[in-house]
Amino acid sequence: MNFLYLLVVLLPIAFGVGWWASRRAVAQRSGVQVSELSSDYFRGLNYLLNEEQDKAIEVFLRLAEYNHDTVETHLALGNLFRRRGEVDRAIRVHQHLVSRSGLSDAMKTIALLELGEDYVRAGLLDRAESLFSDLVAMKAHAPSALRHLIAIYQHERDWHKAIEHARRLEAMTGEDQAPTIAQFYCELADRSRQHGARAEAREYLQRAFACQPACVRAFMLTGQLEAEDGHHAASVDAYEAAIEADSAFLPGILPPLLASYARSHQMDRAEKFLRSLLDRYHGVSPVLALTRLYRQRDGERAAIDFLTAQLRQRPSVRGLMALIDATMDKVEGEAHENFLILRDLTTKLLEGQAMYRCSRCGFGAKAHHWQCPSCKSWSTIRPIHGVASE
Ligand SMILES: [Zn+2]
């Protein structure tokens, strides 16, 4: 480790420890304990800096024993325990802190916030919820407590409470929560749709649009509702609007959109819309959809010509696979065998490929999720663009 860096980091701490230790020394018998304490403190810090958490814990435990009023040491210890997954010990440290008399309000609320995080980590969500709610009521660390509460309600899929608390957070901090709240309304709409409460689903979608007029997911759910109700032309309108709102989600929107075009007998409209996408969207999905459309309408030759011309401009393994499929049946004998091998190889190339990635944390997924399973952000999982993917 860079020595100069260590010096810069540790000098102010050394000054602080020295001051605190000397103040303690006056109150106590001698200076012996002082040097022992500060050297312990340095050793603990060193272990922490070197990520030797076991040794750091040992030293900080000793410090906490010596010196019952260093709240910071206890907080550091509790944090360490939680980070190492020793949640029970973290809870004990923080509970001990909270129950201590003479603790300042500021320190007590910090300890409560930490204890709440311990509870979340331990899966004791009811306890965490009531603790964070208390902190919000006390107006202590309210934004942090609200964020934790929103995370808990999302986990419990209690979308009404998640909405209520997101609105409070927005009012308190001025941070725009509208896109997230729109997602919560979409969750409610989808749940109502699945339970057959269609009017209720539409009402929730209206609220989602009120939060975020260009909410892709709300357009998609509208398209799905319309299609299920047999309103295929209206479904096409909604799905097209979803792609206009954010074409990044196109791979998931295209299959139901194509079905609605077919059911509403609007294949000319389908061709026009897909062709307009070729200029502004660089993935392979519209190319594959148009290839299928041309095969049905104009025959195999027209489809292969179109696909070949497009693949020269945007090389794609999925496009290649479509080309192999289209060409394979036209040849016989050894050439046919070779095509089978090629097909097998391209299938292997695509197998196990993550097709989606979270733009915030990098989490890779084969299927689309509206909420990232890893970092819990909304609408951040998007199709990967590249030769072997979209
Ligand atoms: Zn993520």
Coordinates of N, CA, C and O in Angstrom, one line a residue, residues 44-132:
G44 N -6.0 -1.7 14.6 CA -7.4 -2.0 14.1 C -7.6 -1.4 12.7 O -8.0 -2.0 11.8
L45 N -7.2 -0.1 12.7 CA -7.3 0.6 11.4 C -6.5 -0.1 10.3 O -7.0 -0.3 9.1
N46 N -5.3 -0.4 10.6 CA -4.4 -1.1 9.7 C -5.0 -2.4 9.1 O -5.0 -2.6 8.0
Y47 N -5.6 -3.2 10.1 CA -6.2 -4.4 9.7 C -7.4 -4.1 8.7 O -7.6 -4.8 7.7
L48 N -8.2 -3.1 9.1 CA -9.3 -2.8 8.3 C -8.8 -2.4 6.9 O -9.4 -2.8 5.9
L49 N -7.8 -1.5 6.8 CA -7.3 -1.1 5.5 C -6.8 -2.2 4.7 O -6.9 -2.3 3.5
N50 N -6.2 -3.2 5.4 CA -5.7 -4.4 4.6 C -6.8 -5.5 4.5 O -6.5 -6.6 4.1
E51 N -8.0 -5.1 4.8 CA -9.1 -6.1 4.7 C -8.9 -7.3 5.5 O -9.4 -8.4 5.1
E52 N -8.2 -7.2 6.6 CA -8.1 -8.4 7.5 C -9.1 -8.2 8.6 O -8.8 -7.7 9.7
Q53 N -10.3 -8.5 8.3 CA -11.4 -8.2 9.2 C -11.4 -8.9 10.5 O -11.8 -8.4 11.5
D54 N -10.9 -10.2 10.5 CA -10.9 -11.0 11.7 C -10.1 -10.3 12.8 O -10.5 -10.1 13.9
K55 N -8.8 -9.9 12.3 CA -7.9 -9.2 13.3 C -8.5 -7.8 13.7 O -8.4 -7.5 14.8
A56 N -9.1 -7.1 12.8 CA -9.7 -5.8 13.1 C -10.7 -6.0 14.2 O -10.8 -5.2 15.2
I57 N -11.6 -7.0 14.0 CA -12.6 -7.2 15.0 C -12.1 -7.5 16.4 O -12.5 -7.0 17.4
E58 N -11.0 -8.3 16.4 CA -10.4 -8.7 17.7 C -9.9 -7.4 18.4 O -10.2 -7.2 19.6
V59 N -9.2 -6.5 17.6 CA -8.7 -5.3 18.2 C -9.8 -4.4 18.7 O -9.8 -3.8 19.8
F60 N -10.8 -4.2 17.8 CA -11.9 -3.3 18.2 C -12.7 -3.8 19.4 O -13.2 -3.1 20.2
L61 N -12.8 -5.2 19.5 CA -13.5 -5.7 20.7 C -12.8 -5.4 21.9 O -13.4 -5.0 22.9
R62 N -11.4 -5.5 21.9 CA -10.6 -5.1 23.0 C -10.8 -3.7 23.4 O -10.9 -3.3 24.5
L63 N -10.8 -2.8 22.3 CA -11.0 -1.4 22.5 C -12.3 -1.1 23.2 O -12.4 -0.3 24.1
A64 N -13.4 -1.8 22.7 CA -14.7 -1.6 23.2 C -14.8 -2.0 24.7 O -15.5 -1.4 25.5
E65 N -14.0 -3.0 25.1 CA -14.0 -3.5 26.4 C -13.4 -2.5 27.4 O -13.9 -2.2 28.4
Y66 N -12.2 -2.0 26.9 CA -11.5 -1.0 27.7 C -12.3 0.2 27.9 O -12.3 0.8 29.0
N67 N -13.0 0.6 26.9 CA -13.5 1.9 26.9 C -15.0 1.9 26.5 O -15.4 1.9 25.4
H68 N -15.8 1.9 27.6 CA -17.2 1.6 27.3 C -17.9 2.8 26.7 O -19.1 2.6 26.3
D69 N -17.3 4.0 26.7 CA -18.1 5.0 26.1 C -17.8 5.4 24.6 O -18.3 6.3 24.1
T70 N -16.9 4.6 24.0 CA -16.7 4.9 22.6 C -17.8 4.3 21.7 O -17.8 3.2 21.4
V71 N -18.8 5.2 21.4 CA -19.9 4.7 20.6 C -19.4 4.3 19.2 O -19.9 3.3 18.6
E72 N -18.5 5.1 18.7 CA -18.0 4.9 17.3 C -17.4 3.5 17.2 O -17.6 2.8 16.2
T73 N -16.7 3.1 18.2 CA -16.1 1.8 18.1 C -17.1 0.7 18.0 O -17.0 -0.3 17.2
H74 N -18.2 0.8 18.8 CA -19.3 -0.1 18.7 C -19.9 -0.1 17.4 O -20.3 -1.2 16.8
L75 N -20.1 1.1 16.9 CA -20.8 1.2 15.5 C -19.9 0.5 14.5 O -20.4 -0.2 13.6
A76 N -18.6 0.8 14.6 CA -17.7 0.2 13.6 C -17.7 -1.4 13.7 O -17.7 -2.1 12.7
L77 N -17.7 -1.8 14.9 CA -17.8 -3.3 15.2 C -19.0 -3.9 14.6 O -19.0 -4.9 13.9
G78 N -20.2 -3.3 14.9 CA -21.5 -3.8 14.4 C -21.5 -3.9 12.9 O -21.9 -4.9 12.3
N79 N -21.0 -2.8 12.3 CA -20.9 -2.7 10.9 C -20.1 -3.9 10.3 O -20.5 -4.5 9.3
L80 N -18.9 -4.1 10.9 CA -18.0 -5.2 10.5 C -18.7 -6.5 10.6 O -18.7 -7.3 9.6
F81 N -19.4 -6.8 11.7 CA -20.1 -8.0 11.9 C -21.1 -8.2 10.8 O -21.2 -9.3 10.2
R82 N -21.9 -7.2 10.5 CA -22.9 -7.3 9.5 C -22.3 -7.6 8.1 O -22.8 -8.4 7.4
R83 N -21.3 -6.8 7.8 CA -20.6 -7.0 6.5 C -20.1 -8.4 6.3 O -20.0 -9.0 5.2
R84 N -19.7 -9.0 7.4 CA -19.2 -10.4 7.3 C -20.3 -11.5 7.4 O -20.0 -12.6 7.4
G85 N -21.5 -11.0 7.5 CA -22.6 -11.9 7.6 C -22.9 -12.4 9.0 O -23.8 -13.3 9.2
E86 N -22.2 -11.9 10.0 CA -22.5 -12.4 11.4 C -23.6 -11.5 11.9 O -23.3 -10.6 12.8
V87 N -24.8 -11.7 11.4 CA -25.9 -10.7 11.7 C -26.2 -10.8 13.2 O -26.6 -9.7 13.8
D88 N -26.2 -11.9 13.8 CA -26.6 -12.0 15.2 C -25.7 -11.2 16.1 O -26.2 -10.5 17.0
R89 N -24.4 -11.2 15.8 CA -23.5 -10.4 16.6 C -23.7 -9.0 16.3 O -23.6 -8.1 17.3
A90 N -23.9 -8.6 15.1 CA -24.2 -7.2 14.8 C -25.4 -6.7 15.5 O -25.4 -5.6 16.1
I91 N -26.5 -7.5 15.6 CA -27.7 -7.1 16.3 C -27.4 -6.9 17.8 O -27.8 -6.0 18.4
R92 N -26.6 -7.9 18.4 CA -26.3 -7.7 19.8 C -25.6 -6.4 20.1 O -25.9 -5.7 21.0
V93 N -24.6 -6.1 19.2 CA -23.8 -4.9 19.4 C -24.7 -3.7 19.3 O -24.7 -2.8 20.2
H94 N -25.5 -3.6 18.3 CA -26.4 -2.4 18.1 C -27.5 -2.3 19.2 O -27.8 -1.2 19.6
Q95 N -28.0 -3.5 19.6 CA -29.1 -3.5 20.6 C -28.5 -3.0 21.9 O -29.1 -2.2 22.6
H96 N -27.2 -3.4 22.2 CA -26.5 -3.0 23.4 C -26.4 -1.5 23.4 O -26.6 -0.8 24.4
L97 N -26.0 -1.0 22.2 CA -25.8 0.5 22.1 C -27.1 1.2 22.4 O -27.1 2.2 23.1
V98 N -28.2 0.8 21.7 CA -29.4 1.5 21.8 C -29.9 1.5 23.2 O -30.5 2.5 23.7
S99 N -29.7 0.4 24.0 CA -30.3 0.3 25.3 C -29.4 1.1 26.3 O -29.8 1.2 27.5
R100 N -28.3 1.6 25.9 CA -27.4 2.3 26.9 C -28.0 3.6 27.3 O -28.5 4.4 26.5
S101 N -27.9 4.0 28.6 CA -28.4 5.3 29.0 C -27.3 6.3 28.8 O -26.1 6.0 28.6
G102 N -27.8 7.5 28.6 CA -26.8 8.6 28.4 C -26.3 8.7 27.0 O -25.4 9.5 26.8
L103 N -26.8 8.0 26.1 CA -26.4 8.1 24.7 C -27.1 9.3 24.1 O -28.3 9.5 24.4
S104 N -26.4 10.1 23.3 CA -27.0 11.3 22.7 C -28.0 10.8 21.7 O -27.9 9.7 21.2
D105 N -29.0 11.7 21.5 CA -30.1 11.3 20.5 C -29.5 11.0 19.1 O -29.9 10.1 18.5
A106 N -28.5 11.8 18.7 CA -27.9 11.7 17.4 C -27.3 10.3 17.3 O -27.5 9.6 16.3
M107 N -26.5 9.9 18.3 CA -25.9 8.6 18.3 C -26.9 7.4 18.3 O -26.8 6.4 17.7
K108 N -27.9 7.6 19.2 CA -29.0 6.6 19.3 C -29.7 6.3 18.0 O -29.9 5.2 17.6
T109 N -30.0 7.4 17.3 CA -30.7 7.2 16.0 C -29.8 6.5 15.0 O -30.3 5.7 14.2
I110 N -28.5 6.9 15.0 CA -27.6 6.2 14.1 C -27.6 4.7 14.4 O -27.7 3.8 13.5
A111 N -27.5 4.4 15.7 CA -27.5 2.9 16.1 C -28.8 2.3 15.7 O -28.8 1.1 15.3
L112 N -29.9 3.0 15.8 CA -31.2 2.4 15.4 C -31.3 2.1 13.9 O -31.8 1.0 13.5
L113 N -30.7 3.0 13.2 CA -30.7 2.8 11.7 C -29.9 1.6 11.4 O -30.3 0.8 10.5
E114 N -28.7 1.5 12.0 CA -27.9 0.3 11.8 C -28.6 -1.0 12.2 O -28.5 -2.0 11.5
L115 N -29.3 -0.9 13.4 CA -30.0 -2.1 13.9 C -31.1 -2.5 12.8 O -31.3 -3.7 12.6
G116 N -31.7 -1.5 12.3 CA -32.7 -1.8 11.2 C -32.1 -2.6 10.1 O -32.7 -3.5 9.6
E117 N -30.9 -2.1 9.7 CA -30.3 -2.8 8.5 C -29.9 -4.2 8.9 O -30.0 -5.1 8.1
D118 N -29.5 -4.4 10.2 CA -29.2 -5.8 10.7 C -30.5 -6.7 10.5 O -30.4 -7.8 10.1
Y119 N -31.6 -6.1 11.0 CA -32.9 -6.9 10.9 C -33.2 -7.2 9.5 O -33.6 -8.4 9.2
V120 N -33.0 -6.3 8.6 CA -33.3 -6.6 7.1 C -32.4 -7.8 6.7 O -32.9 -8.7 6.1
R121 N -31.1 -7.7 7.1 CA -30.2 -8.7 6.6 C -30.6 -10.1 7.2 O -30.4 -11.1 6.6
A122 N -31.1 -10.0 8.5 CA -31.5 -11.3 9.1 C -32.9 -11.8 8.7 O -33.3 -12.8 9.1
G123 N -33.5 -11.0 7.8 CA -34.8 -11.4 7.3 C -36.0 -11.1 8.3 O -37.1 -11.5 8.2
L124 N -35.6 -10.3 9.4 CA -36.7 -9.9 10.4 C -37.3 -8.7 9.9 O -37.2 -7.6 10.5
L125 N -38.1 -8.8 8.8 CA -38.6 -7.6 8.2 C -39.7 -6.8 9.0 O -39.7 -5.6 8.9
D126 N -40.5 -7.5 9.8 CA -41.5 -6.9 10.6 C -40.8 -5.9 11.6 O -41.2 -4.8 11.8
R127 N -39.7 -6.4 12.2 CA -39.0 -5.6 13.2 C -38.3 -4.4 12.5 O -38.3 -3.3 13.0
A128 N -37.7 -4.7 11.3 CA -37.1 -3.6 10.6 C -38.1 -2.6 10.2 O -37.8 -1.4 10.4
E129 N -39.3 -3.0 9.8 CA -40.3 -2.1 9.3 C -40.7 -1.1 10.5 O -40.8 0.1 10.3
S130 N -40.9 -1.7 11.7 CA -41.4 -0.9 12.7 C -40.3 0.1 13.2 O -40.6 1.2 13.6
L131 N -39.1 -0.4 13.1 CA -38.0 0.5 13.6 C -37.8 1.6 12.6 O -37.6 2.8 13.0
F132 N -37.8 1.3 11.3 CA -37.6 2.4 10.3 C -38.8 3.4 10.4 O -38.6 4.6 10.2

